[in-house]
JSON list of C-alpha atoms in Angstrom, two decimals:
[
{"chain": "A", "resi": 1, "resn": "ASN", "atom": "CA", "xyz": [28.33, 32.40, -8.89]},
{"chain": "A", "resi": 2, "resn": "ALA", "atom": "CA", "xyz": [29.82, 29.23, -7.41]},
{"chain": "A", "resi": 3, "resn": "GLY", "atom": "CA", "xyz": [26.73, 28.76, -5.21]},
{"chain": "A", "resi": 4, "resn": "VAL", "atom": "CA", "xyz": [27.35, 26.67, -2.09]},
{"chain": "A", "resi": 5, "resn": "THR", "atom": "CA", "xyz": [30.78, 25.09, -1.86]},
{"chain": "A", "resi": 6, "resn": "GLN", "atom": "CA", "xyz": [31.98, 22.50, 0.63]},
{"chain": "A", "resi": 7, "resn": "THR", "atom": "CA", "xyz": [35.42, 21.16, 1.48]},
{"chain": "A", "resi": 8, "resn": "PRO", "atom": "CA", "xyz": [36.73, 18.55, 1.76]},
{"chain": "A", "resi": 9, "resn": "LYS", "atom": "CA", "xyz": [34.76, 16.20, -0.51]},
{"chain": "A", "resi": 10, "resn": "PHE", "atom": "CA", "xyz": [35.92, 13.12, 1.42]},
{"chain": "A", "resi": 11, "resn": "GLN", "atom": "CA", "xyz": [37.48, 12.68, 4.86]},
{"chain": "A", "resi": 12, "resn": "VAL", "atom": "CA", "xyz": [38.51, 9.74, 7.03]},
{"chain": "A", "resi": 13, "resn": "LEU", "atom": "CA", "xyz": [39.05, 10.31, 10.74]},
{"chain": "A", "resi": 14, "resn": "LYS", "atom": "CA", "xyz": [40.01, 8.15, 13.67]},
{"chain": "A", "resi": 15, "resn": "THR", "atom": "CA", "xyz": [37.81, 8.12, 16.74]},
{"chain": "A", "resi": 16, "resn": "GLY", "atom": "CA", "xyz": [38.62, 11.08, 18.96]},
{"chain": "A", "resi": 17, "resn": "GLN", "atom": "CA", "xyz": [40.12, 13.27, 16.24]},
{"chain": "A", "resi": 18, "resn": "SER", "atom": "CA", "xyz": [38.75, 16.71, 15.55]},
{"chain": "A", "resi": 19, "resn": "MET", "atom": "CA", "xyz": [38.14, 18.47, 12.27]},
{"chain": "A", "resi": 20, "resn": "THR", "atom": "CA", "xyz": [36.24, 21.29, 10.62]},
{"chain": "A", "resi": 21, "resn": "LEU", "atom": "CA", "xyz": [34.00, 20.92, 7.59]},
{"chain": "A", "resi": 22, "resn": "GLN", "atom": "CA", "xyz": [34.01, 24.08, 5.54]},
{"chain": "A", "resi": 23, "resn": "CYS", "atom": "CA", "xyz": [31.00, 25.67, 3.85]},
{"chain": "A", "resi": 24, "resn": "ALA", "atom": "CA", "xyz": [30.85, 28.89, 1.88]},
{"chain": "A", "resi": 25, "resn": "GLN", "atom": "CA", "xyz": [28.23, 30.60, -0.26]},
{"chain": "A", "resi": 26, "resn": "ASP", "atom": "CA", "xyz": [28.52, 33.58, -2.59]},
{"chain": "A", "resi": 27, "resn": "MET", "atom": "CA", "xyz": [24.82, 34.38, -3.00]},
{"chain": "A", "resi": 28, "resn": "ASN", "atom": "CA", "xyz": [24.63, 36.76, -0.02]},
{"chain": "A", "resi": 29, "resn": "HIS", "atom": "CA", "xyz": [22.15, 34.45, 1.68]},
{"chain": "A", "resi": 30, "resn": "GLU", "atom": "CA", "xyz": [21.32, 35.24, 5.29]},
{"chain": "A", "resi": 31, "resn": "TYR", "atom": "CA", "xyz": [20.35, 31.73, 6.30]},
{"chain": "A", "resi": 32, "resn": "MET", "atom": "CA", "xyz": [22.72, 28.76, 6.35]},
{"chain": "A", "resi": 33, "resn": "SER", "atom": "CA", "xyz": [22.27, 25.22, 7.66]},
{"chain": "A", "resi": 34, "resn": "TRP", "atom": "CA", "xyz": [24.07, 21.93, 8.16]},
{"chain": "A", "resi": 35, "resn": "TYR", "atom": "CA", "xyz": [22.39, 18.56, 7.55]},
{"chain": "A", "resi": 36, "resn": "ARG", "atom": "CA", "xyz": [23.56, 14.99, 7.78]},
{"chain": "A", "resi": 37, "resn": "GLN", "atom": "CA", "xyz": [22.32, 12.16, 5.59]},
{"chain": "A", "resi": 38, "resn": "ASP", "atom": "CA", "xyz": [22.46, 8.53, 6.64]},
{"chain": "A", "resi": 39, "resn": "PRO", "atom": "CA", "xyz": [21.56, 5.52, 4.46]},
{"chain": "A", "resi": 40, "resn": "GLY", "atom": "CA", "xyz": [17.83, 5.10, 3.96]},
{"chain": "A", "resi": 41, "resn": "MET", "atom": "CA", "xyz": [17.05, 8.33, 5.73]},
{"chain": "A", "resi": 42, "resn": "GLY", "atom": "CA", "xyz": [16.30, 11.84, 4.71]},
{"chain": "A", "resi": 43, "resn": "LEU", "atom": "CA", "xyz": [18.49, 14.74, 5.66]},
{"chain": "A", "resi": 44, "resn": "ARG", "atom": "CA", "xyz": [18.42, 15.77, 9.31]},
{"chain": "A", "resi": 45, "resn": "LEU", "atom": "CA", "xyz": [19.18, 19.28, 10.53]},
{"chain": "A", "resi": 46, "resn": "ILE", "atom": "CA", "xyz": [22.25, 19.65, 12.76]},
{"chain": "A", "resi": 47, "resn": "HIS", "atom": "CA", "xyz": [22.65, 23.42, 13.25]},
{"chain": "A", "resi": 48, "resn": "TYR", "atom": "CA", "xyz": [21.49, 26.52, 11.48]},
{"chain": "A", "resi": 49, "resn": "SER", "atom": "CA", "xyz": [22.16, 30.25, 11.37]},
{"chain": "A", "resi": 50, "resn": "VAL", "atom": "CA", "xyz": [19.95, 33.18, 10.43]},
{"chain": "A", "resi": 51, "resn": "GLY", "atom": "CA", "xyz": [22.82, 35.62, 10.17]},
{"chain": "A", "resi": 52, "resn": "ALA", "atom": "CA", "xyz": [26.36, 36.42, 11.22]},
{"chain": "A", "resi": 53, "resn": "GLY", "atom": "CA", "xyz": [26.78, 35.88, 14.96]},
{"chain": "A", "resi": 54, "resn": "ILE", "atom": "CA", "xyz": [23.52, 33.93, 15.32]},
{"chain": "A", "resi": 55, "resn": "THR", "atom": "CA", "xyz": [23.33, 30.14, 15.46]},
{"chain": "A", "resi": 56, "resn": "ASP", "atom": "CA", "xyz": [20.85, 27.61, 16.80]},
{"chain": "A", "resi": 57, "resn": "GLN", "atom": "CA", "xyz": [20.48, 23.87, 17.22]},
{"chain": "A", "resi": 58, "resn": "GLY", "atom": "CA", "xyz": [18.57, 21.61, 14.91]},
{"chain": "A", "resi": 59, "resn": "GLU", "atom": "CA", "xyz": [17.32, 18.07, 15.37]},
{"chain": "A", "resi": 60, "resn": "VAL", "atom": "CA", "xyz": [20.68, 16.32, 15.90]},
{"chain": "A", "resi": 61, "resn": "PRO", "atom": "CA", "xyz": [23.19, 18.86, 17.32]},
{"chain": "A", "resi": 62, "resn": "ASN", "atom": "CA", "xyz": [25.13, 16.69, 19.78]},
{"chain": "A", "resi": 63, "resn": "GLY", "atom": "CA", "xyz": [28.82, 16.33, 18.98]},
{"chain": "A", "resi": 64, "resn": "TYR", "atom": "CA", "xyz": [28.90, 19.32, 16.62]},
{"chain": "A", "resi": 65, "resn": "ASN", "atom": "CA", "xyz": [29.73, 23.00, 17.04]},
{"chain": "A", "resi": 66, "resn": "VAL", "atom": "CA", "xyz": [29.16, 25.89, 14.66]},
{"chain": "A", "resi": 67, "resn": "SER", "atom": "CA", "xyz": [29.91, 29.57, 14.46]},
{"chain": "A", "resi": 68, "resn": "ARG", "atom": "CA", "xyz": [29.07, 32.24, 11.91]},
{"chain": "A", "resi": 69, "resn": "SER", "atom": "CA", "xyz": [31.48, 35.14, 11.84]},
{"chain": "A", "resi": 70, "resn": "THR", "atom": "CA", "xyz": [30.69, 36.21, 8.27]},
{"chain": "A", "resi": 71, "resn": "THR", "atom": "CA", "xyz": [27.67, 36.00, 5.97]},
{"chain": "A", "resi": 72, "resn": "GLU", "atom": "CA", "xyz": [29.58, 33.80, 3.54]},
{"chain": "A", "resi": 73, "resn": "ASP", "atom": "CA", "xyz": [31.02, 31.08, 5.79]},
{"chain": "A", "resi": 74, "resn": "PHE", "atom": "CA", "xyz": [29.46, 28.55, 8.15]},
{"chain": "A", "resi": 75, "resn": "PRO", "atom": "CA", "xyz": [31.97, 25.91, 9.34]},
{"chain": "A", "resi": 76, "resn": "LEU", "atom": "CA", "xyz": [30.92, 22.75, 11.19]},
{"chain": "A", "resi": 77, "resn": "ARG", "atom": "CA", "xyz": [33.29, 21.43, 13.87]},
{"chain": "A", "resi": 78, "resn": "LEU", "atom": "CA", "xyz": [33.57, 17.93, 15.20]},
{"chain": "A", "resi": 79, "resn": "LEU", "atom": "CA", "xyz": [35.49, 18.19, 18.48]},
{"chain": "A", "resi": 80, "resn": "SER", "atom": "CA", "xyz": [35.94, 14.47, 19.12]},
{"chain": "A", "resi": 81, "resn": "ALA", "atom": "CA", "xyz": [34.80, 12.30, 16.24]},
{"chain": "A", "resi": 82, "resn": "ALA", "atom": "CA", "xyz": [32.80, 9.14, 16.91]},
{"chain": "A", "resi": 83, "resn": "PRO", "atom": "CA", "xyz": [31.86, 6.28, 14.53]},
{"chain": "A", "resi": 84, "resn": "SER", "atom": "CA", "xyz": [28.21, 7.39, 14.86]},
{"chain": "A", "resi": 85, "resn": "GLN", "atom": "CA", "xyz": [29.20, 10.56, 13.01]},
{"chain": "A", "resi": 86, "resn": "THR", "atom": "CA", "xyz": [30.03, 8.62, 9.86]},
{"chain": "A", "resi": 87, "resn": "SER", "atom": "CA", "xyz": [27.68, 10.23, 7.37]},
{"chain": "A", "resi": 88, "resn": "VAL", "atom": "CA", "xyz": [27.38, 12.56, 4.41]},
{"chain": "A", "resi": 89, "resn": "TYR", "atom": "CA", "xyz": [27.18, 16.20, 5.45]},
{"chain": "A", "resi": 90, "resn": "PHE", "atom": "CA", "xyz": [25.41, 18.87, 3.44]},
{"chain": "A", "resi": 91, "resn": "CYS", "atom": "CA", "xyz": [25.49, 22.60, 3.85]},
{"chain": "A", "resi": 92, "resn": "ALA", "atom": "CA", "xyz": [22.60, 24.72, 2.55]},
{"chain": "A", "resi": 93, "resn": "SER", "atom": "CA", "xyz": [21.74, 28.39, 2.28]},
{"chain": "A", "resi": 94, "resn": "SER", "atom": "CA", "xyz": [18.70, 30.53, 1.54]},
{"chain": "A", "resi": 95, "resn": "TYR", "atom": "CA", "xyz": [17.49, 34.10, 1.51]},
{"chain": "A", "resi": 96, "resn": "GLY", "atom": "CA", "xyz": [16.12, 35.19, 4.85]},
{"chain": "A", "resi": 97, "resn": "GLY", "atom": "CA", "xyz": [12.53, 34.15, 5.37]},
{"chain": "A", "resi": 98, "resn": "GLU", "atom": "CA", "xyz": [12.42, 31.91, 2.32]},
{"chain": "A", "resi": 99, "resn": "SER", "atom": "CA", "xyz": [11.96, 28.15, 2.38]},
{"chain": "A", "resi": 100, "resn": "GLU", "atom": "CA", "xyz": [13.88, 27.36, -0.80]},
{"chain": "A", "resi": 101, "resn": "GLN", "atom": "CA", "xyz": [17.30, 26.19, 0.31]},
{"chain": "A", "resi": 102, "resn": "TYR", "atom": "CA", "xyz": [20.25, 25.57, -1.99]},
{"chain": "A", "resi": 103, "resn": "PHE", "atom": "CA", "xyz": [22.57, 22.70, -1.15]},
{"chain": "A", "resi": 104, "resn": "GLY", "atom": "CA", "xyz": [26.29, 22.14, -1.55]},
{"chain": "A", "resi": 105, "resn": "PRO", "atom": "CA", "xyz": [27.75, 18.93, -3.02]},
{"chain": "A", "resi": 106, "resn": "GLY", "atom": "CA", "xyz": [28.38, 17.32, 0.37]},
{"chain": "A", "resi": 107, "resn": "THR", "atom": "CA", "xyz": [31.28, 15.96, 2.43]},
{"chain": "A", "resi": 108, "resn": "ARG", "atom": "CA", "xyz": [31.48, 12.20, 2.93]},
{"chain": "A", "resi": 109, "resn": "LEU", "atom": "CA", "xyz": [32.96, 11.55, 6.39]},
{"chain": "A", "resi": 110, "resn": "THR", "atom": "CA", "xyz": [34.06, 8.18, 7.72]},
{"chain": "A", "resi": 111, "resn": "VAL", "atom": "CA", "xyz": [35.09, 7.75, 11.36]},
{"chain": "A", "resi": 112, "resn": "THR", "atom": "CA", "xyz": [36.95, 4.53, 12.18]},
{"chain": "B", "resi": 1, "resn": "GLY", "atom": "CA", "xyz": [9.98, 16.74, 15.94]},
{"chain": "B", "resi": 2, "resn": "GLN", "atom": "CA", "xyz": [7.88, 16.56, 12.82]},
{"chain": "B", "resi": 3, "resn": "GLN", "atom": "CA", "xyz": [7.79, 13.32, 10.92]},
{"chain": "B", "resi": 4, "resn": "LEU", "atom": "CA", "xyz": [7.02, 12.85, 7.25]},
{"chain": "B", "resi": 5, "resn": "ASN", "atom": "CA", "xyz": [5.95, 9.52, 5.80]},
{"chain": "B", "resi": 6, "resn": "GLN", "atom": "CA", "xyz": [7.12, 9.20, 2.22]},
{"chain": "B", "resi": 7, "resn": "SER", "atom": "CA", "xyz": [6.14, 6.36, -0.08]},
{"chain": "B", "resi": 8, "resn": "PRO", "atom": "CA", "xyz": [7.03, 4.29, -1.88]},
{"chain": "B", "resi": 9, "resn": "GLN", "atom": "CA", "xyz": [10.55, 3.71, -0.61]},
{"chain": "B", "resi": 10, "resn": "SER", "atom": "CA", "xyz": [11.72, 2.62, -4.06]},
{"chain": "B", "resi": 11, "resn": "MET", "atom": "CA", "xyz": [10.33, 2.25, -7.57]},
{"chain": "B", "resi": 12, "resn": "PHE", "atom": "CA", "xyz": [11.50, 0.40, -10.66]},
{"chain": "B", "resi": 13, "resn": "ILE", "atom": "CA", "xyz": [9.73, 1.57, -13.79]},
{"chain": "B", "resi": 14, "resn": "GLN", "atom": "CA", "xyz": [10.08, 1.29, -17.54]},
{"chain": "B", "resi": 15, "resn": "GLU", "atom": "CA", "xyz": [11.16, 4.28, -19.55]},
{"chain": "B", "resi": 16, "resn": "GLY", "atom": "CA", "xyz": [8.10, 6.17, -20.72]},
{"chain": "B", "resi": 17, "resn": "GLU", "atom": "CA", "xyz": [5.93, 5.25, -17.75]},
{"chain": "B", "resi": 18, "resn": "ASP", "atom": "CA", "xyz": [4.40, 7.77, -15.37]},
{"chain": "B", "resi": 19, "resn": "VAL", "atom": "CA", "xyz": [5.46, 7.85, -11.72]},
{"chain": "B", "resi": 20, "resn": "SER", "atom": "CA", "xyz": [3.66, 8.97, -8.59]},
{"chain": "B", "resi": 21, "resn": "MET", "atom": "CA", "xyz": [4.99, 9.35, -5.05]},
{"chain": "B", "resi": 22, "resn": "ASN", "atom": "CA", "xyz": [3.56, 11.00, -1.98]},
{"chain": "B", "resi": 23, "resn": "CYS", "atom": "CA", "xyz": [4.24, 12.33, 1.47]},
{"chain": "B", "resi": 24, "resn": "THR", "atom": "CA", "xyz": [1.98, 12.59, 4.49]},
{"chain": "B", "resi": 25, "resn": "SER", "atom": "CA", "xyz": [2.30, 14.15, 7.91]},
{"chain": "B", "resi": 26, "resn": "SER", "atom": "CA", "xyz": [0.29, 14.19, 11.11]},
{"chain": "B", "resi": 27, "resn": "SER", "atom": "CA", "xyz": [0.60, 17.96, 11.36]},
{"chain": "B", "resi": 28, "resn": "ILE", "atom": "CA", "xyz": [-0.44, 20.87, 9.18]},
{"chain": "B", "resi": 29, "resn": "PHE", "atom": "CA", "xyz": [2.25, 22.74, 7.27]},
{"chain": "B", "resi": 30, "resn": "ASN", "atom": "CA", "xyz": [2.19, 25.81, 5.09]},
{"chain": "B", "resi": 31, "resn": "THR", "atom": "CA", "xyz": [5.02, 24.92, 2.73]},
{"chain": "B", "resi": 32, "resn": "TRP", "atom": "CA", "xyz": [5.88, 21.68, 0.96]},
{"chain": "B", "resi": 33, "resn": "LEU", "atom": "CA", "xyz": [8.93, 21.21, -1.21]},
{"chain": "B", "resi": 34, "resn": "TRP", "atom": "CA", "xyz": [10.19, 18.46, -3.49]},
{"chain": "B", "resi": 35, "resn": "TYR", "atom": "CA", "xyz": [13.90, 17.85, -4.03]},
{"chain": "B", "resi": 36, "resn": "LYS", "atom": "CA", "xyz": [15.84, 15.45, -6.25]},
{"chain": "B", "resi": 37, "resn": "GLN", "atom": "CA", "xyz": [19.24, 14.04, -5.34]},
{"chain": "B", "resi": 38, "resn": "GLU", "atom": "CA", "xyz": [21.55, 12.39, -7.84]},
{"chain": "B", "resi": 39, "resn": "PRO", "atom": "CA", "xyz": [24.45, 10.16, -6.78]},
{"chain": "B", "resi": 40, "resn": "GLY", "atom": "CA", "xyz": [27.29, 12.10, -5.19]},
{"chain": "B", "resi": 41, "resn": "GLU", "atom": "CA", "xyz": [25.41, 15.39, -5.29]},
{"chain": "B", "resi": 42, "resn": "GLY", "atom": "CA", "xyz": [23.39, 17.55, -2.97]},
{"chain": "B", "resi": 43, "resn": "PRO", "atom": "CA", "xyz": [19.60, 17.81, -3.26]},
{"chain": "B", "resi": 44, "resn": "VAL", "atom": "CA", "xyz": [18.25, 20.14, -5.92]},
{"chain": "B", "resi": 45, "resn": "LEU", "atom": "CA", "xyz": [14.92, 21.90, -5.52]},
{"chain": "B", "resi": 46, "resn": "LEU", "atom": "CA", "xyz": [12.29, 20.79, -8.05]},
{"chain": "B", "resi": 47, "resn": "ILE", "atom": "CA", "xyz": [9.05, 22.39, -6.90]},
{"chain": "B", "resi": 48, "resn": "ALA", "atom": "CA", "xyz": [7.91, 24.51, -3.96]},
{"chain": "B", "resi": 49, "resn": "LEU", "atom": "CA", "xyz": [4.25, 24.66, -2.88]},
{"chain": "B", "resi": 50, "resn": "TYR", "atom": "CA", "xyz": [2.83, 27.41, -0.69]},
{"chain": "B", "resi": 51, "resn": "LYS", "atom": "CA", "xyz": [-0.96, 27.14, -0.87]},
{"chain": "B", "resi": 52, "resn": "ALA", "atom": "CA", "xyz": [-3.34, 24.32, 0.04]},
{"chain": "B", "resi": 53, "resn": "GLY", "atom": "CA", "xyz": [-4.75, 22.75, -3.11]},
{"chain": "B", "resi": 54, "resn": "GLU", "atom": "CA", "xyz": [-2.03, 24.31, -5.25]},
{"chain": "B", "resi": 55, "resn": "LEU", "atom": "CA", "xyz": [-0.99, 22.31, -8.32]},
{"chain": "B", "resi": 56, "resn": "THR", "atom": "CA", "xyz": [2.37, 23.29, -9.79]},
{"chain": "B", "resi": 57, "resn": "SER", "atom": "CA", "xyz": [4.25, 21.96, -12.80]},
{"chain": "B", "resi": 58, "resn": "ASN", "atom": "CA", "xyz": [7.92, 22.04, -13.77]},
{"chain": "B", "resi": 59, "resn": "GLY", "atom": "CA", "xyz": [8.26, 20.41, -17.19]},
{"chain": "B", "resi": 60, "resn": "ARG", "atom": "CA", "xyz": [7.23, 16.76, -16.84]},
{"chain": "B", "resi": 61, "resn": "LEU", "atom": "CA", "xyz": [6.93, 17.12, -13.07]},
{"chain": "B", "resi": 62, "resn": "THR", "atom": "CA", "xyz": [3.69, 18.04, -11.32]},
{"chain": "B", "resi": 63, "resn": "ALA", "atom": "CA", "xyz": [3.26, 18.45, -7.58]},
{"chain": "B", "resi": 64, "resn": "GLN", "atom": "CA", "xyz": [0.22, 19.17, -5.47]},
{"chain": "B", "resi": 65, "resn": "PHE", "atom": "CA", "xyz": [-0.20, 20.60, -1.98]},
{"chain": "B", "resi": 66, "resn": "GLY", "atom": "CA", "xyz": [-2.98, 18.61, -0.32]},
{"chain": "B", "resi": 67, "resn": "ILE", "atom": "CA", "xyz": [-6.14, 20.45, 0.63]},
{"chain": "B", "resi": 68, "resn": "THR", "atom": "CA", "xyz": [-5.80, 19.32, 4.26]},
{"chain": "B", "resi": 69, "resn": "ARG", "atom": "CA", "xyz": [-2.22, 20.72, 4.30]},
{"chain": "B", "resi": 70, "resn": "LYS", "atom": "CA", "xyz": [-1.05, 17.35, 5.63]},
{"chain": "B", "resi": 71, "resn": "ASP", "atom": "CA", "xyz": [0.10, 15.80, 2.39]},
{"chain": "B", "resi": 72, "resn": "SER", "atom": "CA", "xyz": [1.66, 16.34, -1.00]},
{"chain": "B", "resi": 73, "resn": "PHE", "atom": "CA", "xyz": [2.31, 14.25, -4.07]},
{"chain": "B", "resi": 74, "resn": "LEU", "atom": "CA", "xyz": [4.74, 14.39, -6.99]},
{"chain": "B", "resi": 75, "resn": "ASN", "atom": "CA", "xyz": [4.04, 12.99, -10.44]},
{"chain": "B", "resi": 76, "resn": "ILE", "atom": "CA", "xyz": [6.58, 12.47, -13.19]},
{"chain": "B", "resi": 77, "resn": "SER", "atom": "CA", "xyz": [5.17, 11.87, -16.65]},
{"chain": "B", "resi": 78, "resn": "ALA", "atom": "CA", "xyz": [6.84, 9.92, -19.47]},
{"chain": "B", "resi": 79, "resn": "SER", "atom": "CA", "xyz": [9.92, 9.00, -17.42]},
{"chain": "B", "resi": 80, "resn": "ILE", "atom": "CA", "xyz": [13.37, 9.10, -19.01]},
{"chain": "B", "resi": 81, "resn": "PRO", "atom": "CA", "xyz": [16.72, 7.66, -17.84]},
{"chain": "B", "resi": 82, "resn": "SER", "atom": "CA", "xyz": [17.90, 10.97, -16.38]},
{"chain": "B", "resi": 83, "resn": "ASP", "atom": "CA", "xyz": [14.97, 10.90, -13.92]},
{"chain": "B", "resi": 84, "resn": "VAL", "atom": "CA", "xyz": [16.95, 8.34, -11.91]},
{"chain": "B", "resi": 85, "resn": "GLY", "atom": "CA", "xyz": [17.72, 9.53, -8.39]},
{"chain": "B", "resi": 86, "resn": "ILE", "atom": "CA", "xyz": [16.26, 9.93, -4.93]},
{"chain": "B", "resi": 87, "resn": "TYR", "atom": "CA", "xyz": [13.24, 12.19, -4.56]},
{"chain": "B", "resi": 88, "resn": "PHE", "atom": "CA", "xyz": [12.60, 13.83, -1.21]},
{"chain": "B", "resi": 89, "resn": "CYS", "atom": "CA", "xyz": [9.63, 15.69, 0.09]},
{"chain": "B", "resi": 90, "resn": "ALA", "atom": "CA", "xyz": [10.29, 18.33, 2.73]},
{"chain": "B", "resi": 91, "resn": "ILE", "atom": "CA", "xyz": [8.33, 20.75, 4.85]},
{"chain": "B", "resi": 92, "resn": "SER", "atom": "CA", "xyz": [9.43, 24.15, 5.99]},
{"chain": "B", "resi": 93, "resn": "SER", "atom": "CA", "xyz": [8.69, 25.34, 9.50]},
{"chain": "B", "resi": 94, "resn": "GLY", "atom": "CA", "xyz": [9.95, 27.59, 12.24]},
{"chain": "B", "resi": 95, "resn": "SER", "atom": "CA", "xyz": [11.24, 31.13, 12.20]},
{"chain": "B", "resi": 96, "resn": "ALA", "atom": "CA", "xyz": [14.28, 30.12, 10.17]},
{"chain": "B", "resi": 97, "resn": "ARG", "atom": "CA", "xyz": [12.25, 28.04, 7.71]},
{"chain": "B", "resi": 98, "resn": "GLN", "atom": "CA", "xyz": [14.05, 24.89, 8.80]},
{"chain": "B", "resi": 99, "resn": "LEU", "atom": "CA", "xyz": [13.51, 21.88, 6.55]},
{"chain": "B", "resi": 100, "resn": "THR", "atom": "CA", "xyz": [12.34, 18.46, 7.66]},
{"chain": "B", "resi": 101, "resn": "PHE", "atom": "CA", "xyz": [12.78, 15.77, 5.03]},
{"chain": "B", "resi": 102, "resn": "GLY", "atom": "CA", "xyz": [10.97, 12.56, 4.22]},
{"chain": "B", "resi": 103, "resn": "SER", "atom": "CA", "xyz": [13.03, 9.39, 3.91]},
{"chain": "B", "resi": 104, "resn": "GLY", "atom": "CA", "xyz": [13.09, 9.56, 0.13]},
{"chain": "B", "resi": 105, "resn": "THR", "atom": "CA", "xyz": [11.88, 7.56, -2.89]},
{"chain": "B", "resi": 106, "resn": "GLN", "atom": "CA", "xyz": [14.63, 5.85, -4.89]},
{"chain": "B", "resi": 107, "resn": "LEU", "atom": "CA", "xyz": [13.61, 5.89, -8.55]},
{"chain": "B", "resi": 108, "resn": "THR", "atom": "CA", "xyz": [15.15, 3.53, -11.12]},
{"chain": "B", "resi": 109, "resn": "VAL", "atom": "CA", "xyz": [14.18, 3.86, -14.78]},
{"chain": "B", "resi": 110, "resn": "LEU", "atom": "CA", "xyz": [14.74, 0.76, -16.87]},
{"chain": "B", "resi": 111, "resn": "PRO", "atom": "CA", "xyz": [15.38, 1.14, -20.62]}
]
């Protein structure tokens, strides 16, 4: 199993541009989540999903959209990038009802 | 939202020394987890705790779920260079078992 994969690894955007961060998992996990990590801080939850077609907001959802059309994929969309969205983004997945989440390697995003 | 206070923020220790870090919260939680993050990687789960008072080991790592359910600590014995990284505590809550993370403890092991 590849586990949780994320693409791209690095990305630079200009303010106002849009892009999609990709996340996929091959463990048949029901739950998937997106976190952002800023210097000196722990990871903060952006959006999460408990199954295909079901998404919900986390602690810091503003400026991000998600959808979950399949069990395997959970893309994160930035519609109009802002410098405040410069961060490292992590995707995670887990079996339904379990707390133990497995993280991808991250996407480092810089918005200029 | 929930807030976790993790300390210390950073530690510089000699190889072979023992390490202790802890996390506290103002609320009661039923699950505490400890993760380690190495540079350029995502967090990796070290230990999960589900019962107040529970003491769990994973090799040289030992973690405890506080009896009040408001705290947890992680000990690393006989540190080695590969222990370097950021250690995060986290709690799980909500119907989707969402994670809330502490701010992390940056561990440096000096040879």
